[in-house]
Amino acid sequence: MRTLEERLGYTFRDRKRLEGALYHSSYANEHRSLGIHSNERLEFLGDAVLGLVTADYLFRKHPDLPEGDLTRIRAALVCEESLHEVAQSLDLGSYLKLGKGEEAGGGRQRASILADATESVFAAVYLDGGLEAARALIHRVLLDKERETDVEERRRDYKTELQELVQRRSNQTLQYELVSASGPDHAKVFTSRVLLNGQPIGKGQGHSKKEAEQAAAHAGLATLIRG
């Protein structure tokens, strides 16, 4: 836990709060006799804390942006993909407590579980050190690392754009293939390619299969536009 605290840049007064943020429901269900509770309530609180901190950050940074733009940027900043990346940077998956079935099913690398655990950790810091401690952590691991051009890029759905472009002609078939997955579990890199009528038109990488397919679609769009 001390290593995780170092990665968070925060030392807990009560380390049990951090431990509680790492109990997945599958683990809690298998250890009911020990009085262990899942991190779901913390996830609920962490989602609210993250939303408040992010909204405050954007409100102050962009005094001229309308509500719709602020909402759009906030949604991109706090999406599952962003939180999954935070979890990977912290190697949070190594510290999760999972039930046997979830462990065997690859839950330690599942984006949704890691994203939820990230919100739970935010809540644990909030309960242990208050809003300013949580704000400092969220800025350190998420907000201060984001460039808004990256956020807007992330919100583009290249797979949909490519599908719409291809559908302008009849009898066109798109297919995505996973080419490879490499690296340690907490920083795995996936490579995917997209094929049009069986012919590869783009390849891309990402920290999840979804992200790799989006990158491949982006490359495929560029190929078709050039062609």
mmCIF file with all atom_site columns, C-alpha atoms in Angstrom:
data_model
loop_
_atom_site.group_PDB
_atom_site.id
_atom_site.type_symbol
_atom_site.label_atom_id
_atom_site.label_alt_id
_atom_site.label_comp_id
_atom_site.label_asym_id
_atom_site.label_entity_id
_atom_site.label_seq_id
_atom_site.pdbx_PDB_ins_code
_atom_site.Cartn_x
_atom_site.Cartn_y
_atom_site.Cartn_z
_atom_site.occupancy
_atom_site.B_iso_or_equiv
_atom_site.pdbx_formal_charge
_atom_site.auth_seq_id
_atom_site.auth_comp_id
_atom_site.auth_asym_id
_atom_site.auth_atom_id
_atom_site.pdbx_PDB_model_num
ATOM 1   C CA . MET A 1 1   ? 0.000   0.000   0.000   1.00 0.00 ? 1   MET A CA 1
ATOM 2   C CA . ARG A 1 2   ? 2.876   2.351   0.668   1.00 0.00 ? 2   ARG A CA 1
ATOM 3   C CA . THR A 1 3   ? 3.963   2.115   -2.967  1.00 0.00 ? 3   THR A CA 1
ATOM 4   C CA . LEU A 1 4   ? 0.447   3.001   -4.091  1.00 0.00 ? 4   LEU A CA 1
ATOM 5   C CA . GLU A 1 5   ? 0.402   5.957   -1.704  1.00 0.00 ? 5   GLU A CA 1
ATOM 6   C CA . GLU A 1 6   ? 3.653   7.158   -3.256  1.00 0.00 ? 6   GLU A CA 1
ATOM 7   C CA . ARG A 1 7   ? 2.109   6.914   -6.714  1.00 0.00 ? 7   ARG A CA 1
ATOM 8   C CA . LEU A 1 8   ? -0.935  8.817   -5.511  1.00 0.00 ? 8   LEU A CA 1
ATOM 9   C CA . GLY A 1 9   ? 1.219   11.448  -3.828  1.00 0.00 ? 9   GLY A CA 1
ATOM 10  C CA . TYR A 1 10  ? -0.955  11.137  -0.731  1.00 0.00 ? 10  TYR A CA 1
ATOM 11  C CA . THR A 1 11  ? -0.391  9.424   2.624   1.00 0.00 ? 11  THR A CA 1
ATOM 12  C CA . PHE A 1 12  ? -3.534  8.195   4.334   1.00 0.00 ? 12  PHE A CA 1
ATOM 13  C CA . ARG A 1 13  ? -4.268  8.927   7.951   1.00 0.00 ? 13  ARG A CA 1
ATOM 14  C CA . ASP A 1 14  ? -6.429  5.809   7.944   1.00 0.00 ? 14  ASP A CA 1
ATOM 15  C CA . ARG A 1 15  ? -5.110  3.329   5.395   1.00 0.00 ? 15  ARG A CA 1
ATOM 16  C CA . LYS A 1 16  ? -8.231  1.203   5.751   1.00 0.00 ? 16  LYS A CA 1
ATOM 17  C CA . ARG A 1 17  ? -9.998  3.780   3.604   1.00 0.00 ? 17  ARG A CA 1
ATOM 18  C CA . LEU A 1 18  ? -7.610  3.053   0.759   1.00 0.00 ? 18  LEU A CA 1
ATOM 19  C CA . GLU A 1 19  ? -8.013  -0.687  1.263   1.00 0.00 ? 19  GLU A CA 1
ATOM 20  C CA . GLY A 1 20  ? -11.785 -0.289  1.127   1.00 0.00 ? 20  GLY A CA 1
ATOM 21  C CA . ALA A 1 21  ? -11.531 1.462   -2.233  1.00 0.00 ? 21  ALA A CA 1
ATOM 22  C CA . LEU A 1 22  ? -9.923  -1.666  -3.700  1.00 0.00 ? 22  LEU A CA 1
ATOM 23  C CA . TYR A 1 23  ? -12.554 -4.249  -2.684  1.00 0.00 ? 23  TYR A CA 1
ATOM 24  C CA . HIS A 1 24  ? -14.487 -5.301  -5.770  1.00 0.00 ? 24  HIS A CA 1
ATOM 25  C CA . SER A 1 25  ? -18.019 -6.603  -5.185  1.00 0.00 ? 25  SER A CA 1
ATOM 26  C CA . SER A 1 26  ? -16.936 -10.124 -6.193  1.00 0.00 ? 26  SER A CA 1
ATOM 27  C CA . TYR A 1 27  ? -14.353 -10.149 -3.391  1.00 0.00 ? 27  TYR A CA 1
ATOM 28  C CA . ALA A 1 28  ? -16.762 -8.686  -0.864  1.00 0.00 ? 28  ALA A CA 1
ATOM 29  C CA . ASN A 1 29  ? -19.364 -11.335 -1.705  1.00 0.00 ? 29  ASN A CA 1
ATOM 30  C CA . GLU A 1 30  ? -16.835 -14.098 -1.069  1.00 0.00 ? 30  GLU A CA 1
ATOM 31  C CA . HIS A 1 31  ? -15.791 -12.594 2.277   1.00 0.00 ? 31  HIS A CA 1
ATOM 32  C CA . ARG A 1 32  ? -19.094 -11.547 3.812   1.00 0.00 ? 32  ARG A CA 1
ATOM 33  C CA . SER A 1 33  ? -18.231 -13.359 7.037   1.00 0.00 ? 33  SER A CA 1
ATOM 34  C CA . LEU A 1 34  ? -15.350 -10.896 7.537   1.00 0.00 ? 34  LEU A CA 1
ATOM 35  C CA . GLY A 1 35  ? -17.654 -7.911  7.255   1.00 0.00 ? 35  GLY A CA 1
ATOM 36  C CA . ILE A 1 36  ? -15.965 -6.649  4.073   1.00 0.00 ? 36  ILE A CA 1
ATOM 37  C CA . HIS A 1 37  ? -17.952 -4.200  1.934   1.00 0.00 ? 37  HIS A CA 1
ATOM 38  C CA . SER A 1 38  ? -17.406 -3.527  -1.755  1.00 0.00 ? 38  SER A CA 1
ATOM 39  C CA . ASN A 1 39  ? -16.137 -0.218  -3.116  1.00 0.00 ? 39  ASN A CA 1
ATOM 40  C CA . GLU A 1 40  ? -19.453 0.571   -4.817  1.00 0.00 ? 40  GLU A CA 1
ATOM 41  C CA . ARG A 1 41  ? -20.536 3.209   -2.288  1.00 0.00 ? 41  ARG A CA 1
ATOM 42  C CA . LEU A 1 42  ? -17.121 4.843   -2.549  1.00 0.00 ? 42  LEU A CA 1
ATOM 43  C CA . GLU A 1 43  ? -17.417 4.773   -6.333  1.00 0.00 ? 43  GLU A CA 1
ATOM 44  C CA . PHE A 1 44  ? -20.716 6.665   -6.054  1.00 0.00 ? 44  PHE A CA 1
ATOM 45  C CA . LEU A 1 45  ? -19.110 9.340   -3.879  1.00 0.00 ? 45  LEU A CA 1
ATOM 46  C CA . GLY A 1 46  ? -15.951 9.491   -5.980  1.00 0.00 ? 46  GLY A CA 1
ATOM 47  C CA . ASP A 1 47  ? -17.976 10.096  -9.128  1.00 0.00 ? 47  ASP A CA 1
ATOM 48  C CA . ALA A 1 48  ? -19.565 13.137  -7.472  1.00 0.00 ? 48  ALA A CA 1
ATOM 49  C CA . VAL A 1 49  ? -16.244 14.476  -6.182  1.00 0.00 ? 49  VAL A CA 1
ATOM 50  C CA . LEU A 1 50  ? -14.636 14.032  -9.601  1.00 0.00 ? 50  LEU A CA 1
ATOM 51  C CA . GLY A 1 51  ? -17.554 15.782  -11.271 1.00 0.00 ? 51  GLY A CA 1
ATOM 52  C CA . LEU A 1 52  ? -17.382 18.736  -8.895  1.00 0.00 ? 52  LEU A CA 1
ATOM 53  C CA . VAL A 1 53  ? -13.622 19.173  -9.164  1.00 0.00 ? 53  VAL A CA 1
ATOM 54  C CA . THR A 1 54  ? -13.701 18.894  -12.959 1.00 0.00 ? 54  THR A CA 1
ATOM 55  C CA . ALA A 1 55  ? -16.643 21.273  -13.322 1.00 0.00 ? 55  ALA A CA 1
ATOM 56  C CA . ASP A 1 56  ? -14.954 23.834  -11.075 1.00 0.00 ? 56  ASP A CA 1
ATOM 57  C CA . TYR A 1 57  ? -11.711 23.522  -13.046 1.00 0.00 ? 57  TYR A CA 1
ATOM 58  C CA . LEU A 1 58  ? -13.424 24.049  -16.406 1.00 0.00 ? 58  LEU A CA 1
ATOM 59  C CA . PHE A 1 59  ? -15.685 26.837  -15.120 1.00 0.00 ? 59  PHE A CA 1
ATOM 60  C CA . ARG A 1 60  ? -12.684 28.835  -13.940 1.00 0.00 ? 60  ARG A CA 1
ATOM 61  C CA . LYS A 1 61  ? -10.446 28.023  -16.893 1.00 0.00 ? 61  LYS A CA 1
ATOM 62  C CA . HIS A 1 62  ? -13.006 28.898  -19.567 1.00 0.00 ? 62  HIS A CA 1
ATOM 63  C CA . PRO A 1 63  ? -15.081 31.892  -18.429 1.00 0.00 ? 63  PRO A CA 1
ATOM 64  C CA . ASP A 1 64  ? -16.454 32.438  -21.936 1.00 0.00 ? 64  ASP A CA 1
ATOM 65  C CA . LEU A 1 65  ? -17.521 28.892  -22.849 1.00 0.00 ? 65  LEU A CA 1
ATOM 66  C CA . PRO A 1 66  ? -21.264 28.108  -22.838 1.00 0.00 ? 66  PRO A CA 1
ATOM 67  C CA . GLU A 1 67  ? -22.765 25.326  -20.781 1.00 0.00 ? 67  GLU A CA 1
ATOM 68  C CA . GLY A 1 68  ? -22.939 22.885  -23.687 1.00 0.00 ? 68  GLY A CA 1
ATOM 69  C CA . ASP A 1 69  ? -19.223 23.107  -24.426 1.00 0.00 ? 69  ASP A CA 1
ATOM 70  C CA . LEU A 1 70  ? -18.322 22.800  -20.743 1.00 0.00 ? 70  LEU A CA 1
ATOM 71  C CA . THR A 1 71  ? -20.532 19.733  -20.415 1.00 0.00 ? 71  THR A CA 1
ATOM 72  C CA . ARG A 1 72  ? -18.994 18.127  -23.496 1.00 0.00 ? 72  ARG A CA 1
ATOM 73  C CA . ILE A 1 73  ? -15.422 18.660  -22.305 1.00 0.00 ? 73  ILE A CA 1
ATOM 74  C CA . ARG A 1 74  ? -16.217 17.453  -18.791 1.00 0.00 ? 74  ARG A CA 1
ATOM 75  C CA . ALA A 1 75  ? -17.778 14.274  -20.165 1.00 0.00 ? 75  ALA A CA 1
ATOM 76  C CA . ALA A 1 76  ? -14.610 13.535  -22.135 1.00 0.00 ? 76  ALA A CA 1
ATOM 77  C CA . LEU A 1 77  ? -12.362 14.217  -19.162 1.00 0.00 ? 77  LEU A CA 1
ATOM 78  C CA . VAL A 1 78  ? -14.221 11.918  -16.756 1.00 0.00 ? 78  VAL A CA 1
ATOM 79  C CA . CYS A 1 79  ? -15.126 9.134   -19.193 1.00 0.00 ? 79  CYS A CA 1
ATOM 80  C CA . GLU A 1 80  ? -14.236 5.492   -18.553 1.00 0.00 ? 80  GLU A CA 1
ATOM 81  C CA . GLU A 1 81  ? -11.314 5.669   -20.966 1.00 0.00 ? 81  GLU A CA 1
ATOM 82  C CA . SER A 1 82  ? -9.716  8.580   -19.098 1.00 0.00 ? 82  SER A CA 1
ATOM 83  C CA . LEU A 1 83  ? -10.172 6.903   -15.710 1.00 0.00 ? 83  LEU A CA 1
ATOM 84  C CA . HIS A 1 84  ? -8.836  3.637   -17.104 1.00 0.00 ? 84  HIS A CA 1
ATOM 85  C CA . GLU A 1 85  ? -5.685  5.451   -18.202 1.00 0.00 ? 85  GLU A CA 1
ATOM 86  C CA . VAL A 1 86  ? -5.329  6.943   -14.721 1.00 0.00 ? 86  VAL A CA 1
ATOM 87  C CA . ALA A 1 87  ? -5.647  3.469   -13.193 1.00 0.00 ? 87  ALA A CA 1
ATOM 88  C CA . GLN A 1 88  ? -2.989  2.138   -15.538 1.00 0.00 ? 88  GLN A CA 1
ATOM 89  C CA . SER A 1 89  ? -0.592  4.955   -14.659 1.00 0.00 ? 89  SER A CA 1
ATOM 90  C CA . LEU A 1 90  ? -1.054  4.091   -10.979 1.00 0.00 ? 90  LEU A CA 1
ATOM 91  C CA . ASP A 1 91  ? -0.849  0.317   -11.605 1.00 0.00 ? 91  ASP A CA 1
ATOM 92  C CA . LEU A 1 92  ? -4.120  0.157   -9.683  1.00 0.00 ? 92  LEU A CA 1
ATOM 93  C CA . GLY A 1 93  ? -4.977  -3.261  -11.054 1.00 0.00 ? 93  GLY A CA 1
ATOM 94  C CA . SER A 1 94  ? -2.171  -4.839  -9.041  1.00 0.00 ? 94  SER A CA 1
ATOM 95  C CA . TYR A 1 95  ? -3.816  -3.742  -5.791  1.00 0.00 ? 95  TYR A CA 1
ATOM 96  C CA . LEU A 1 96  ? -7.428  -4.737  -6.484  1.00 0.00 ? 96  LEU A CA 1
ATOM 97  C CA . LYS A 1 97  ? -9.103  -7.398  -4.363  1.00 0.00 ? 97  LYS A CA 1
ATOM 98  C CA . LEU A 1 98  ? -11.155 -9.598  -6.672  1.00 0.00 ? 98  LEU A CA 1
ATOM 99  C CA . GLY A 1 99  ? -13.214 -12.732 -6.258  1.00 0.00 ? 99  GLY A CA 1
ATOM 100 C CA . LYS A 1 100 ? -11.869 -15.947 -7.733  1.00 0.00 ? 100 LYS A CA 1
ATOM 101 C CA . GLY A 1 101 ? -14.189 -15.896 -10.730 1.00 0.00 ? 101 GLY A CA 1
ATOM 102 C CA . GLU A 1 102 ? -13.511 -12.262 -11.571 1.00 0.00 ? 102 GLU A CA 1
ATOM 103 C CA . GLU A 1 103 ? -9.786  -12.853 -11.184 1.00 0.00 ? 103 GLU A CA 1
ATOM 104 C CA . ALA A 1 104 ? -9.898  -15.832 -13.542 1.00 0.00 ? 104 ALA A CA 1
ATOM 105 C CA . GLY A 1 105 ? -11.942 -13.826 -16.030 1.00 0.00 ? 105 GLY A CA 1
ATOM 106 C CA . GLY A 1 106 ? -9.337  -11.090 -16.367 1.00 0.00 ? 106 GLY A CA 1
ATOM 107 C CA . GLY A 1 107 ? -11.068 -8.566  -14.140 1.00 0.00 ? 107 GLY A CA 1
ATOM 108 C CA . ARG A 1 108 ? -7.775  -7.085  -13.037 1.00 0.00 ? 108 ARG A CA 1
ATOM 109 C CA . GLN A 1 109 ? -7.354  -5.629  -16.541 1.00 0.00 ? 109 GLN A CA 1
ATOM 110 C CA . ARG A 1 110 ? -11.011 -4.789  -17.231 1.00 0.00 ? 110 ARG A CA 1
ATOM 111 C CA . ALA A 1 111 ? -11.408 -1.102  -18.051 1.00 0.00 ? 111 ALA A CA 1
ATOM 112 C CA . SER A 1 112 ? -14.748 -0.700  -16.277 1.00 0.00 ? 112 SER A CA 1
ATOM 113 C CA . ILE A 1 113 ? -13.463 -2.229  -13.030 1.00 0.00 ? 113 ILE A CA 1
ATOM 114 C CA . LEU A 1 114 ? -10.313 -0.103  -13.096 1.00 0.00 ? 114 LEU A CA 1
ATOM 115 C CA . ALA A 1 115 ? -12.263 3.073   -13.862 1.00 0.00 ? 115 ALA A CA 1
ATOM 116 C CA . ASP A 1 116 ? -14.659 2.386   -10.983 1.00 0.00 ? 116 ASP A CA 1
ATOM 117 C CA . ALA A 1 117 ? -11.757 1.709   -8.625  1.00 0.00 ? 117 ALA A CA 1
ATOM 118 C CA . THR A 1 118 ? -10.170 5.021   -9.624  1.00 0.00 ? 118 THR A CA 1
ATOM 119 C CA . GLU A 1 119 ? -13.320 6.869   -8.571  1.00 0.00 ? 119 GLU A CA 1
ATOM 120 C CA . SER A 1 120 ? -13.334 4.886   -5.324  1.00 0.00 ? 120 SER A CA 1
ATOM 121 C CA . VAL A 1 121 ? -9.776  5.973   -4.595  1.00 0.00 ? 121 VAL A CA 1
ATOM 122 C CA . PHE A 1 122 ? -10.763 9.601   -5.199  1.00 0.00 ? 122 PHE A CA 1
ATOM 123 C CA . ALA A 1 123 ? -13.536 9.146   -2.631  1.00 0.00 ? 123 ALA A CA 1
ATOM 124 C CA . ALA A 1 124 ? -11.172 7.516   -0.138  1.00 0.00 ? 124 ALA A CA 1
ATOM 125 C CA . VAL A 1 125 ? -8.805  10.491  -0.365  1.00 0.00 ? 125 VAL A CA 1
ATOM 126 C CA . TYR A 1 126 ? -11.753 12.870  0.002   1.00 0.00 ? 126 TYR A CA 1
ATOM 127 C CA . LEU A 1 127 ? -12.951 11.125  3.171   1.00 0.00 ? 127 LEU A CA 1
ATOM 128 C CA . ASP A 1 128 ? -9.451  10.909  4.607   1.00 0.00 ? 128 ASP A CA 1
ATOM 129 C CA . GLY A 1 129 ? -8.103  14.360  3.746   1.00 0.00 ? 129 GLY A CA 1
ATOM 130 C CA . GLY A 1 130 ? -11.005 16.493  2.579   1.00 0.00 ? 130 GLY A CA 1
ATOM 131 C CA . LEU A 1 131 ? -11.918 18.144  -0.696  1.00 0.00 ? 131 LEU A CA 1
ATOM 132 C CA . GLU A 1 132 ? -8.599  19.915  -1.205  1.00 0.00 ? 132 GLU A CA 1
ATOM 133 C CA . ALA A 1 133 ? -6.663  16.664  -0.910  1.00 0.00 ? 133 ALA A CA 1
ATOM 134 C CA . ALA A 1 134 ? -8.994  15.039  -3.432  1.00 0.00 ? 134 ALA A CA 1
ATOM 135 C CA . ARG A 1 135 ? -8.760  18.077  -5.704  1.00 0.00 ? 135 ARG A CA 1
ATOM 136 C CA . ALA A 1 136 ? -4.957  17.972  -5.619  1.00 0.00 ? 136 ALA A CA 1
ATOM 137 C CA . LEU A 1 137 ? -4.961  14.257  -6.511  1.00 0.00 ? 137 LEU A CA 1
ATOM 138 C CA . ILE A 1 138 ? -7.453  14.641  -9.382  1.00 0.00 ? 138 ILE A CA 1
ATOM 139 C CA . HIS A 1 139 ? -5.442  17.504  -10.828 1.00 0.00 ? 139 HIS A CA 1
ATOM 140 C CA . ARG A 1 140 ? -2.192  15.587  -10.449 1.00 0.00 ? 140 ARG A CA 1
ATOM 141 C CA . VAL A 1 141 ? -3.281  12.338  -12.079 1.00 0.00 ? 141 VAL A CA 1
ATOM 142 C CA . LEU A 1 142 ? -5.884  13.614  -14.560 1.00 0.00 ? 142 LEU A CA 1
ATOM 143 C CA . LEU A 1 143 ? -6.643  17.283  -15.148 1.00 0.00 ? 143 LEU A CA 1
ATOM 144 C CA . ASP A 1 144 ? -3.103  18.653  -15.242 1.00 0.00 ? 144 ASP A CA 1
ATOM 145 C CA . LYS A 1 145 ? -2.103  15.932  -17.717 1.00 0.00 ? 145 LYS A CA 1
ATOM 146 C CA . GLU A 1 146 ? -4.893  16.568  -20.194 1.00 0.00 ? 146 GLU A CA 1
ATOM 147 C CA . ARG A 1 147 ? -4.674  18.855  -23.204 1.00 0.00 ? 147 ARG A CA 1
ATOM 148 C CA . GLU A 1 148 ? -8.064  19.850  -24.462 1.00 0.00 ? 148 GLU A CA 1
ATOM 149 C CA . THR A 1 149 ? -7.087  19.082  -28.035 1.00 0.00 ? 149 THR A CA 1
ATOM 150 C CA . ASP A 1 150 ? -6.541  15.516  -26.824 1.00 0.00 ? 150 ASP A CA 1
ATOM 151 C CA . VAL A 1 151 ? -9.942  15.556  -25.146 1.00 0.00 ? 151 VAL A CA 1
ATOM 152 C CA . GLU A 1 152 ? -11.728 16.717  -28.277 1.00 0.00 ? 152 GLU A CA 1
ATOM 153 C CA . GLU A 1 153 ? -9.804  14.153  -30.324 1.00 0.00 ? 153 GLU A CA 1
ATOM 154 C CA . ARG A 1 154 ? -10.881 11.430  -27.926 1.00 0.00 ? 154 ARG A CA 1
ATOM 155 C CA . ARG A 1 155 ? -14.523 12.377  -28.311 1.00 0.00 ? 155 ARG A CA 1
ATOM 156 C CA . ARG A 1 156 ? -14.437 11.836  -32.081 1.00 0.00 ? 156 ARG A CA 1
ATOM 157 C CA . ASP A 1 157 ? -15.903 8.490   -33.056 1.00 0.00 ? 157 ASP A CA 1
ATOM 158 C CA . TYR A 1 158 ? -13.707 7.505   -35.984 1.00 0.00 ? 158 TYR A CA 1
ATOM 159 C CA . LYS A 1 159 ? -15.364 4.100   -36.325 1.00 0.00 ? 159 LYS A CA 1
ATOM 160 C CA . THR A 1 160 ? -18.721 5.744   -36.956 1.00 0.00 ? 160 THR A CA 1
ATOM 161 C CA . GLU A 1 161 ? -17.184 8.282   -39.336 1.00 0.00 ? 161 GLU A CA 1
ATOM 162 C CA . LEU A 1 162 ? -15.488 5.502   -41.299 1.00 0.00 ? 162 LEU A CA 1
ATOM 163 C CA . GLN A 1 163 ? -18.683 3.432   -41.409 1.00 0.00 ? 163 GLN A CA 1
ATOM 164 C CA . GLU A 1 164 ? -20.658 6.400   -42.711 1.00 0.00 ? 164 GLU A CA 1
ATOM 165 C CA . LEU A 1 165 ? -18.056 7.087   -45.385 1.00 0.00 ? 165 LEU A CA 1
ATOM 166 C CA . VAL A 1 166 ? -17.970 3.471   -46.518 1.00 0.00 ? 166 VAL A CA 1
ATOM 167 C CA . GLN A 1 167 ? -21.765 3.200   -46.631 1.00 0.00 ? 167 GLN A CA 1
ATOM 168 C CA . ARG A 1 168 ? -21.919 5.816   -49.364 1.00 0.00 ? 168 ARG A CA 1
ATOM 169 C CA . ARG A 1 169 ? -21.236 2.924   -51.719 1.00 0.00 ? 169 ARG A CA 1
ATOM 170 C CA . SER A 1 170 ? -23.102 -0.382  -51.705 1.00 0.00 ? 170 SER A CA 1
ATOM 171 C CA . ASN A 1 171 ? -21.690 -3.807  -50.882 1.00 0.00 ? 171 ASN A CA 1
ATOM 172 C CA . GLN A 1 172 ? -18.875 -2.491  -48.670 1.00 0.00 ? 172 GLN A CA 1
ATOM 173 C CA . THR A 1 173 ? -17.795 -4.510  -45.620 1.00 0.00 ? 173 THR A CA 1
ATOM 174 C CA . LEU A 1 174 ? -15.674 -3.276  -42.717 1.00 0.00 ? 174 LEU A CA 1
ATOM 175 C CA . GLN A 1 175 ? -13.960 -5.631  -40.308 1.00 0.00 ? 175 GLN A CA 1
ATOM 176 C CA . TYR A 1 176 ? -11.664 -5.022  -37.311 1.00 0.00 ? 176 TYR A CA 1
ATOM 177 C CA . GLU A 1 177 ? -8.958  -7.480  -36.280 1.00 0.00 ? 177 GLU A CA 1
ATOM 178 C CA . LEU A 1 178 ? -6.758  -7.591  -33.195 1.00 0.00 ? 178 LEU A CA 1
ATOM 179 C CA . VAL A 1 179 ? -3.175  -7.898  -34.439 1.00 0.00 ? 179 VAL A CA 1
ATOM 180 C CA . SER A 1 180 ? -1.291  -8.082  -31.156 1.00 0.00 ? 180 SER A CA 1
ATOM 181 C CA . ALA A 1 181 ? -1.263  -7.261  -27.444 1.00 0.00 ? 181 ALA A CA 1
ATOM 182 C CA . SER A 1 182 ? 2.041   -6.568  -25.720 1.00 0.00 ? 182 SER A CA 1
ATOM 183 C CA . GLY A 1 183 ? 3.496   -5.139  -22.535 1.00 0.00 ? 183 GLY A CA 1
ATOM 184 C CA . PRO A 1 184 ? 2.765   -5.670  -18.818 1.00 0.00 ? 184 PRO A CA 1
ATOM 185 C CA . ASP A 1 185 ? -0.840  -5.919  -17.643 1.00 0.00 ? 185 ASP A CA 1
ATOM 186 C CA . HIS A 1 186 ? -0.881  -2.414  -16.176 1.00 0.00 ? 186 HIS A CA 1
ATOM 187 C CA . ALA A 1 187 ? 0.430   -0.864  -19.413 1.00 0.00 ? 187 ALA A CA 1
ATOM 188 C CA . LYS A 1 188 ? -0.674  -3.226  -22.162 1.00 0.00 ? 188 LYS A CA 1
ATOM 189 C CA . VAL A 1 189 ? -0.651  -1.959  -25.744 1.00 0.00 ? 189 VAL A CA 1
ATOM 190 C CA . PHE A 1 190 ? -3.113  -3.363  -28.281 1.00 0.00 ? 190 PHE A CA 1
ATOM 191 C CA . THR A 1 191 ? -2.666  -3.176  -32.052 1.00 0.00 ? 191 THR A CA 1
ATOM 192 C CA . SER A 1 192 ? -5.694  -3.486  -34.341 1.00 0.00 ? 192 SER A CA 1
ATOM 193 C CA . ARG A 1 193 ? -6.279  -3.117  -38.044 1.00 0.00 ? 193 ARG A CA 1
ATOM 194 C CA . VAL A 1 194 ? -9.349  -2.366  -40.104 1.00 0.00 ? 194 VAL A CA 1
ATOM 195 C CA . LEU A 1 195 ? -10.114 -4.121  -43.374 1.00 0.00 ? 195 LEU A CA 1
ATOM 196 C CA . LEU A 1 196 ? -12.365 -2.914  -46.182 1.00 0.00 ? 196 LEU A CA 1
ATOM 197 C CA . ASN A 1 197 ? -13.697 -5.793  -48.237 1.00 0.00 ? 197 ASN A CA 1
ATOM 198 C CA . GLY A 1 198 ? -10.918 -7.954  -46.825 1.00 0.00 ? 198 GLY A CA 1
ATOM 199 C CA . GLN A 1 199 ? -8.108  -5.497  -47.601 1.00 0.00 ? 199 GLN A CA 1
ATOM 200 C CA . PRO A 1 200 ? -6.289  -3.668  -44.759 1.00 0.00 ? 200 PRO A CA 1
ATOM 201 C CA . ILE A 1 201 ? -6.672  0.114   -44.924 1.00 0.00 ? 201 ILE A CA 1
ATOM 202 C CA . GLY A 1 202 ? -5.481  1.189   -41.479 1.00 0.00 ? 202 GLY A CA 1
ATOM 203 C CA . LYS A 1 203 ? -3.684  0.100   -38.332 1.00 0.00 ? 203 LYS A CA 1
ATOM 204 C CA . GLY A 1 204 ? -3.647  1.666   -34.877 1.00 0.00 ? 204 GLY A CA 1
ATOM 205 C CA . GLN A 1 205 ? -2.586  1.170   -31.255 1.00 0.00 ? 205 GLN A CA 1
ATOM 206 C CA . GLY A 1 206 ? -4.135  1.914   -27.886 1.00 0.00 ? 206 GLY A CA 1
ATOM 207 C CA . HIS A 1 207 ? -4.273  0.881   -24.249 1.00 0.00 ? 207 HIS A CA 1
ATOM 208 C CA . SER A 1 208 ? -7.564  -0.924  -24.849 1.00 0.00 ? 208 SER A CA 1
ATOM 209 C CA . LYS A 1 209 ? -9.032  -2.838  -27.782 1.00 0.00 ? 209 LYS A CA 1
ATOM 210 C CA . LYS A 1 210 ? -11.598 -0.078  -28.255 1.00 0.00 ? 210 LYS A CA 1
ATOM 211 C CA . GLU A 1 211 ? -8.906  2.591   -28.365 1.00 0.00 ? 211 GLU A CA 1
ATOM 212 C CA . ALA A 1 212 ? -6.837  0.564   -30.840 1.00 0.00 ? 212 ALA A CA 1
ATOM 213 C CA . GLU A 1 213 ? -9.841  0.125   -33.130 1.00 0.00 ? 213 GLU A CA 1
ATOM 214 C CA . GLN A 1 214 ? -10.551 3.855   -33.014 1.00 0.00 ? 214 GLN A CA 1
ATOM 215 C CA . ALA A 1 215 ? -6.928  4.523   -33.984 1.00 0.00 ? 215 ALA A CA 1
ATOM 216 C CA . ALA A 1 216 ? -7.171  2.006   -36.820 1.00 0.00 ? 216 ALA A CA 1
ATOM 217 C CA . ALA A 1 217 ? -10.387 3.652   -38.036 1.00 0.00 ? 217 ALA A CA 1
ATOM 218 C CA . HIS A 1 218 ? -8.653  7.041   -37.937 1.00 0.00 ? 218 HIS A CA 1
ATOM 219 C CA . ALA A 1 219 ? -5.874  5.660   -40.144 1.00 0.00 ? 219 ALA A CA 1
ATOM 220 C CA . GLY A 1 220 ? -8.454  4.035   -42.410 1.00 0.00 ? 220 GLY A CA 1
ATOM 221 C CA . LEU A 1 221 ? -10.259 7.331   -42.868 1.00 0.00 ? 221 LEU A CA 1
ATOM 222 C CA . ALA A 1 222 ? -6.994  8.987   -43.888 1.00 0.00 ? 222 ALA A CA 1
ATOM 223 C CA . THR A 1 223 ? -6.348  6.202   -46.402 1.00 0.00 ? 223 THR A CA 1
ATOM 224 C CA . LEU A 1 224 ? -9.767  6.527   -48.027 1.00 0.00 ? 224 LEU A CA 1
ATOM 225 C CA . ILE A 1 225 ? -9.667  10.320  -48.077 1.00 0.00 ? 225 ILE A CA 1
ATOM 226 C CA . ARG A 1 226 ? -6.235  10.266  -49.742 1.00 0.00 ? 226 ARG A CA 1
ATOM 227 C CA . GLY A 1 227 ? -7.493  7.692   -52.195 1.00 0.00 ? 227 GLY A CA 1
#
